[in-house]
Amino acid sequence: MSTLKRTILLTIAVLQFGPSASAETESKAETETEAEANGYGYTLESTLIMAIENDPWLKKSQYKEKSLLSQSQSQSSLPDPRASINLANLPVDDFSYNSQPMTQFKLGISQAFARGDSLELKRDIKKLQARVEPNLRANRKTQLILMVGALWLDVYKAQHSISLINDKKYLFEELRDAAEINYTSALSKSSQQEIIRADLELAKLDDQVTVYSDQLHAAIRQLGEYVKLPQSYFINNEANSVNFVSRSLPSVTLLNKANALQQHPLVKAIDQNIESSQKMVELQEQGYKPQFMVNGSYAFREDAPNGMERPDFFSLGVSFDIPLFTENKQDQDVKAAIYDKEAKREEKALLLNQLMAAYNTQLSRLERLQQRQELYNSSIYPQVKLQGQASMTAYSNNEADFAELVRARIDEVNVQLTVLDIAVEIEKVKLRANYYQSNNSSEFLAQIRTQSSVSKEHRTMTIDNNSLSTTSGESHE
């Protein structure tokens, strides 16, 4: 509730009902003001921390890392030994176990060994694959800061656009009041059209509030993908959504580090993949080495029917394959591993080019946005403000038509919305640029600072002599 409206209410109450009614009205006005200030007030930092702490993807990555580490242990172990039980050389005429000297009951065991250093290499490959996950988690956290931060800023922009439009309605209410005065003083057709035009512009402002309210709730619902929304929001999402996020626009400090892209988590992850691919080449090269298997057996024999004792048999042997024909198998496997490694090297080069191009794009956008912000702050907004005042003065002196006055008021509102849009977009661009410069989420979060004081109407520009200053609110008196 503006100062002007509160004063009018208090004056009417004093005139009609006396001091007691005045106190009651003032209390009601303060309660309404307090209700307008109520909301959830999510700060950017707290929202980002909640998103990171409750992200299922990070937990999934931790489980995947543990899985790969467990596989590294299992794949570095020898295969289980194989046992065999045989009844050999049993005569088919009488199936007698002791009639023939070669009939025997044999127990055997064998153990296969890996080719060369393949077990150690398989273990190393799985460990290197597991080391990719911490880098992917670091990138996921910075991505969350980027995505959730952008959504938070969308909520902020919609929220403050609604507040700005509501605060600026008094400009068009003044126009309607002026048109009504003209209409009552001189019943002319043009004056009646002016009242209709003023009512039309007020209706258009209400439509803008509806549009921004739609954007506000859409952004809040998207934010709900990453943070848990309060249950009260779903019960009555119109009541507190105007102040869903804090009123202060955070300031993002731009990072600018040398060779930062080389330390980006995605680049580190690819480096681990390249190292893993090199190990895969070495693993395929083990295919040129033979694979050995040791086996042993013990055969039991029964004594002869005449009582002659028959000794048992013990056997021990080694078997191995001989990789002679390597052209169609081992050579091709090694080539495939080498090609895969080179492909990952090119993938790293491609990623670095993409990161560099995206970073430079954000810097270029930031420069243009800052130029626009300077232009609006130093030139466009002051001129629009002066134009509105001059148009109002000229209209009061019957030196300007009503349509020109309306255009001046519309320009004033639109320029302030543009100033808000530019300020929010600058912080978005800084977030995107810092994504490419940050090695981890802690470094990223450290660049976000909340301003100690921000105006209710976002950075409303006023002219004081020849300087432009930021006010903490605008009186509608």
C-alpha positions as a printed Julia matrix, in Angstrom:
477×3 Matrix{Float64}:
   0.0      0.0     0.0
   1.52     3.37   -1.03
   2.02     6.34    1.28
  -0.58     8.34   -0.68
  -3.26     5.64   -0.32
  -2.56     5.21    3.39
  -2.86     8.98    3.93
  -6.19     9.09    2.1
  -7.59     6.24    4.21
  -6.5      7.88    7.44
  -7.94    11.25    6.41
 -11.32     9.76    5.49
 -11.43     7.83    8.76
 -10.7     10.94   10.84
 -13.36    12.99    9.04
 -16.07    10.34    9.26
 -15.49     8.41   12.48
 -13.0     10.28   14.62
  -9.59     9.37   16.1
 -10.54     5.82   17.18
 -11.48     4.86   13.66
  -8.26     6.46   12.5
  -6.24     4.21   14.78
  -8.17     1.14   13.6
  -7.67     2.07    9.95
  -3.96     2.69   10.52
  -3.64    -0.69   12.21
  -5.4     -2.33    9.28
  -3.13    -0.53    6.84
  -0.02    -1.71    8.71
  -1.38    -5.28    8.77
  -1.97    -5.15    5.02
   1.53    -3.78    4.46
   2.94    -6.59    6.58
   0.9     -9.15    4.62
   2.26    -7.76    1.38
   5.78    -8.31    2.72
   5.08   -11.91    3.7
   6.38   -14.7     1.5
   8.92   -17.49    1.45
  11.94   -15.32    0.72
  14.14   -18.05   -0.75
  17.64   -16.65   -1.17
  19.7    -17.73   -4.13
  22.4    -19.3    -1.95
  19.97   -21.36    0.15
  18.11   -22.51   -2.97
  21.33   -23.64   -4.65
  22.52   -25.48   -1.54
  19.16   -27.28   -1.22
  19.31   -28.28   -4.89
  22.81   -29.72   -4.52
  22.1    -31.56   -1.28
  18.91   -33.18   -2.58
  19.99   -34.07   -6.11
  19.36   -37.78   -6.9
  21.85   -37.68   -9.78
  24.73   -37.09   -7.37
  23.69   -40.11   -5.29
  23.38   -42.2    -8.45
  26.92   -41.21   -9.43
  28.26   -42.2    -6.01
  26.7    -45.65   -6.35
  28.14   -46.0    -9.85
  31.62   -45.12   -8.56
  31.33   -47.74   -5.81
  30.18   -50.28   -8.39
  33.2    -49.62  -10.6
  35.59   -49.87   -7.64
  34.06   -53.21   -6.68
  34.46   -54.4   -10.26
  38.11   -53.37  -10.16
  38.64   -55.79   -7.28
  36.72   -58.65   -8.87
  38.36   -58.33  -12.28
  41.87   -58.36  -10.81
  41.29   -61.83   -9.35
  42.14   -65.14  -10.99
  39.22   -67.25  -12.19
  38.06   -69.96   -9.82
  39.8    -73.32  -10.21
  37.88   -76.06  -12.01
  37.43   -79.54  -10.54
  36.61   -82.72  -12.45
  35.4    -86.2   -11.44
  35.78   -89.01  -13.96
  35.19   -92.76  -14.07
  37.55   -93.77  -16.86
  38.08   -96.91  -18.94
  35.11   -98.88  -17.58
  34.65  -102.12  -19.63
  31.3   -102.24  -21.41
  30.96  -106.02  -21.4
  30.53  -106.47  -17.65
  31.02  -102.9   -16.29
  33.34  -104.39  -13.71
  35.45  -101.81  -11.85
  38.38  -104.14  -11.04
  38.51  -106.5   -14.04
  40.66  -104.24  -16.22
  43.9   -102.61  -15.04
  43.1    -99.32  -16.8
  39.73   -98.76  -15.09
  40.1    -95.89  -12.64
  38.2    -93.29  -10.64
  39.92   -89.96  -11.29
  39.71   -86.62   -9.45
  41.2    -83.61  -11.2
  41.68   -79.87  -10.67
  42.84   -77.13  -13.04
  43.67   -73.43  -12.74
  43.74   -70.92  -15.6
  46.04   -67.87  -15.51
  45.51   -64.54  -17.24
  47.44   -63.43  -20.29
  50.41   -61.31  -19.28
  49.38   -58.36  -17.09
  45.74   -58.4   -18.15
  44.4    -58.69  -14.58
  46.29   -55.63  -13.35
  45.27   -53.7   -16.47
  41.59   -54.59  -16.04
  41.8    -53.41  -12.44
  43.44   -50.13  -13.5
  40.82   -49.55  -16.2
  37.96   -49.9   -13.73
  39.69   -47.6   -11.25
  40.19   -44.97  -13.94
  36.54   -45.26  -14.95
  35.59   -44.8   -11.3
  37.7    -41.63  -11.13
  35.54   -40.12  -13.86
  32.53   -39.98  -11.52
  33.89   -37.36   -9.05
  34.57   -35.07  -12.01
  31.09   -35.67  -13.39
  29.65   -34.91   -9.95
  31.65   -31.68   -9.8
  30.26   -30.74  -13.21
  26.74   -31.7   -12.15
  26.99   -29.41   -9.12
  28.13   -26.46  -11.24
  25.36   -27.27  -13.72
  22.85   -27.23  -10.88
  24.11   -23.82   -9.82
  23.71   -22.62  -13.39
  20.25   -24.12  -14.03
  18.73   -23.46  -10.62
  20.32   -20.01  -10.52
  18.74   -19.14  -13.87
  15.32   -20.35  -12.68
  15.71   -18.38   -9.43
  16.47   -15.25  -11.45
  13.42   -15.92  -13.65
  11.28   -16.05  -10.51
  12.93   -12.87   -9.26
  12.32   -11.02  -12.52
   8.65   -12.06  -12.73
   8.12   -11.31   -9.06
   9.62    -7.84   -9.25
   7.95    -7.08  -12.57
   4.59    -7.68  -10.9
   5.57    -5.43   -7.99
   6.83    -2.73  -10.35
   3.63    -2.71  -12.41
   1.45    -2.65   -9.31
   3.5      0.24   -7.92
   3.22     2.15  -11.18
  -0.54     1.88  -11.51
  -0.83     5.18   -9.72
   0.58     6.9   -12.83
  -2.43     5.77  -14.87
  -4.8      6.38  -12.0
  -3.56     9.97  -12.03
  -4.3     10.1   -15.75
  -7.83     8.86  -15.15
  -8.34    11.38  -12.36
  -7.14    14.18  -14.64
  -9.43    12.98  -17.43
 -12.4     12.85  -15.06
 -11.7     16.42  -13.94
 -11.64    17.56  -17.55
 -14.79    15.58  -18.28
 -16.76    17.09  -15.38
 -15.55    20.61  -16.13
 -16.3     20.44  -19.87
 -18.55    17.67  -21.18
 -16.79    17.02  -24.4
 -16.52    13.87  -26.45
 -12.73    13.99  -26.36
 -12.69    14.03  -22.55
 -14.93    10.96  -22.41
 -12.54     9.18  -24.78
  -9.7     10.1   -22.45
 -11.43     8.36  -19.53
 -11.95     5.27  -21.66
  -8.31     5.35  -22.78
  -7.11     5.62  -19.16
  -9.31     2.68  -18.16
  -7.97     0.72  -21.14
  -4.36     1.28  -20.09
  -5.17     0.2   -16.53
  -6.73    -2.99  -17.95
  -3.6     -3.57  -20.04
  -1.49    -3.25  -16.9
  -3.67    -5.89  -15.26
  -3.08    -8.11  -18.28
   0.69    -7.61  -17.94
   0.44    -8.63  -14.29
  -1.39   -11.78  -15.39
   1.33   -12.57  -17.96
   4.13   -12.1   -15.44
   2.17   -14.1   -12.86
   2.02   -16.98  -15.34
   5.78   -16.7   -15.89
   6.31   -16.54  -12.12
   4.39   -19.72  -11.34
   5.86   -21.57  -14.33
   9.38   -20.76  -13.08
   8.47   -21.76   -9.51
   7.09   -25.11  -10.7
  10.26   -25.7   -12.73
  12.26   -24.85   -9.63
  10.33   -27.6    -7.89
  12.27   -30.14   -9.98
  15.37   -29.33   -7.95
  14.12   -28.12   -4.54
  11.13   -29.12   -2.47
   8.46   -26.44   -2.58
   6.56   -25.61    0.61
   3.22   -27.4     0.93
   1.5    -24.1     1.62
   2.45   -22.91   -1.86
   0.29   -25.62   -3.44
  -2.59   -24.88   -1.07
  -2.66   -21.18   -1.9
  -0.01   -20.34   -4.45
  -1.35   -16.85   -5.09
  -0.96   -15.6    -1.53
   2.78   -15.75   -0.98
   4.25   -16.13   -4.45
   4.81   -12.38   -4.92
   7.69   -12.67   -2.46
   8.62   -16.28   -3.19
  12.31   -15.37   -3.47
  14.2    -12.73   -1.57
  13.84    -9.13   -2.64
  17.55    -8.55   -3.13
  19.13    -9.26   -6.49
  22.4    -11.15   -5.91
  25.56    -9.85   -7.48
  27.74   -12.4    -9.28
  31.46   -11.77   -9.45
  32.91   -12.72  -12.81
  35.74   -15.26  -12.73
  38.64   -14.83  -15.12
  41.36   -17.43  -14.59
  44.15   -18.43  -16.94
  43.83   -21.98  -18.32
  40.58   -22.45  -16.41
  39.05   -24.5   -19.21
  41.81   -27.1   -18.93
  40.72   -27.64  -15.31
  37.01   -27.84  -16.1
  35.43   -30.99  -14.6
  34.25   -32.21  -18.03
  37.78   -31.87  -19.41
  39.18   -33.73  -16.42
  36.63   -36.48  -16.98
  37.74   -36.87  -20.6
  41.37   -36.94  -19.46
  40.49   -39.9   -17.27
  38.74   -41.56  -20.21
  41.81   -41.03  -22.41
  44.04   -42.6   -19.76
  41.58   -45.47  -19.5
  41.71   -45.89  -23.29
  45.5    -46.11  -23.15
  45.19   -48.89  -20.61
  42.72   -50.6   -22.94
  45.35   -50.54  -25.7
  47.81   -52.19  -23.35
  45.17   -54.74  -22.39
  44.56   -55.68  -26.03
  48.3    -56.05  -26.55
  48.26   -58.8   -23.93
  46.44   -60.88  -26.54
  49.81   -61.59  -28.18
  50.9    -63.48  -25.06
  49.88   -67.09  -24.37
  47.37   -68.02  -21.72
  48.48   -70.84  -19.41
  46.49   -73.46  -17.56
  47.87   -75.89  -14.95
  46.02   -79.13  -14.27
  46.54   -82.1   -11.99
  44.64   -85.34  -11.34
  44.71   -88.38   -9.1
  43.31   -91.75  -10.32
  42.2    -94.54   -7.93
  42.41   -98.19   -9.08
  40.99  -101.31   -7.44
  43.16  -104.38   -6.79
  43.05  -107.18   -9.38
  40.56  -110.07   -8.91
  43.49  -112.35   -7.99
  44.45  -109.99   -5.18
  47.38  -108.31   -6.93
  47.75  -104.74   -5.74
  47.42  -102.0    -8.41
  49.07   -98.62   -7.8
  47.1    -95.36   -8.2
  48.0    -92.8   -10.91
  48.94   -89.12  -10.46
  49.03   -86.74  -13.43
  50.28   -83.12  -13.73
  50.23   -80.96  -16.86
  50.41   -77.47  -18.31
  48.43   -76.28  -21.34
  48.63   -72.95  -23.21
  47.42   -71.42  -26.43
  49.77   -70.17  -29.12
  48.69   -66.86  -30.73
  50.07   -67.51  -34.2
  47.29   -66.14  -36.41
  47.05   -62.58  -35.08
  46.21   -60.7   -38.25
  42.44   -61.08  -38.02
  42.04   -60.96  -34.23
  44.76   -59.51  -32.01
  45.95   -56.94  -34.57
  42.41   -55.71  -35.15
  41.64   -55.55  -31.43
  44.72   -53.4   -30.83
  43.87   -51.13  -33.75
  40.32   -50.71  -32.47
  41.61   -49.71  -29.02
  44.04   -47.21  -30.56
  41.31   -45.67  -32.7
  39.07   -45.38  -29.67
  41.82   -43.59  -27.75
  42.41   -41.13  -30.6
  38.68   -40.53  -30.86
  38.63   -39.52  -27.21
  41.55   -37.15  -27.8
  39.57   -35.48  -30.56
  36.55   -35.4   -28.27
  38.62   -33.45  -25.76
  39.72   -30.99  -28.43
  36.11   -30.58  -29.54
  34.96   -30.01  -25.95
  37.64   -27.37  -25.35
  36.57   -25.55  -28.51
  32.93   -25.67  -27.42
  33.73   -24.43  -23.91
  35.92   -21.63  -25.24
  33.33   -20.53  -27.79
  30.53   -20.62  -25.21
  32.62   -18.66  -22.69
  33.56   -16.0   -25.23
  29.91   -15.76  -26.28
  28.88   -15.01  -22.7
  31.61   -12.38  -22.35
  30.45   -10.72  -25.56
  26.82   -10.74  -24.36
  27.87    -9.36  -21.0
  29.69    -6.47  -22.65
  26.65    -5.57  -24.75
  24.28    -5.86  -21.78
  26.49    -3.61  -19.67
  26.53    -1.09  -22.48
  22.73    -1.18  -22.59
  22.53    -0.85  -18.82
  24.78     2.2   -18.9
  22.72     3.7   -21.72
  19.44     3.2   -19.87
  20.8      4.45  -16.55
  22.55     7.51  -17.88
  20.33     8.53  -20.78
  17.1      6.7   -21.59
  15.54     6.47  -18.13
  16.27    10.09  -17.12
  14.89    11.32  -20.44
  11.76     9.19  -20.13
  11.27    10.46  -16.58
  11.61    14.07  -17.76
   9.3     13.34  -20.69
   6.61    12.06  -18.33
   6.87    15.1   -16.09
   6.89    17.49  -19.02
   3.9     15.78  -20.64
   1.92    15.99  -17.41
   2.74    19.68  -17.04
   1.88    20.4   -20.67
  -1.4     18.49  -20.42
  -2.36    20.39  -17.27
  -1.77    23.64  -19.18
  -3.75    22.38  -22.21
  -0.56    22.35  -24.29
  -0.49    18.59  -25.04
  -3.08    16.0   -25.92
  -4.04    13.08  -23.72
  -2.61    10.44  -26.08
   0.89    11.94  -25.77
   0.62    11.87  -21.98
  -0.45     8.22  -22.04
   2.47     7.28  -24.28
   4.86     8.99  -21.88
   3.48     7.01  -18.93
   3.64     3.75  -20.87
   7.24     4.48  -21.87
   8.14     5.07  -18.24
   6.79     1.7   -17.15
   8.3     -0.17  -20.11
  11.72     1.39  -19.57
  11.77     0.35  -15.93
  10.77    -3.19  -16.91
  13.61    -3.19  -19.44
  16.06    -1.95  -16.78
  14.98    -4.84  -14.56
  15.27    -7.33  -17.43
  18.79    -6.15  -18.28
  19.94    -6.31  -14.65
  18.66    -9.88  -14.27
  20.08   -10.96  -17.62
  23.51    -9.62  -16.65
  23.56   -11.86  -13.58
  22.41   -14.81  -15.7
  25.22   -14.25  -18.17
  27.75   -14.03  -15.33
  26.47   -17.36  -14.0
  26.92   -18.94  -17.43
  30.4    -17.48  -17.83
  31.44   -18.67  -14.36
  30.25   -22.18  -15.19
  33.09   -22.44  -17.7
  35.62   -20.98  -15.25
  34.73   -22.89  -12.07
  36.55   -26.06  -11.06
  34.03   -26.95   -8.36
  30.77   -25.83   -6.79
  32.44   -24.17   -3.78
  34.38   -21.83   -6.03
  31.21   -21.15   -8.05
  29.1    -20.39   -4.97
  31.78   -18.1    -3.54
  31.23   -15.68   -6.44
  27.55   -15.1    -5.54
  26.94   -12.24   -3.11
  23.61   -10.95   -1.85
  23.2     -7.2    -1.74
  22.53    -5.85    1.73
  19.76    -3.54    0.58
  17.68    -3.58   -2.59
  14.78    -1.36   -3.46
  11.22    -2.67   -3.4
  10.92    -1.45   -6.94
  14.03    -2.87   -8.56
  16.71    -0.19   -8.98
  14.33     2.66   -9.68
  16.35     5.47  -11.2
  15.79     9.07  -10.09
  17.34    12.35  -11.12
  18.96    14.37   -8.36
  20.47    17.49   -9.89
  22.6     15.96  -12.66
  23.25    12.56  -11.04
  21.36     9.27  -11.25
  20.86     7.41   -7.96
  19.18     4.21   -6.81
  16.31     4.69   -4.36
  14.89     2.18   -1.91
  11.35     2.89   -2.93
   9.27     5.47   -4.74
   6.64     7.62   -3.1
   3.36     7.95   -4.97
   2.45    11.25   -3.42
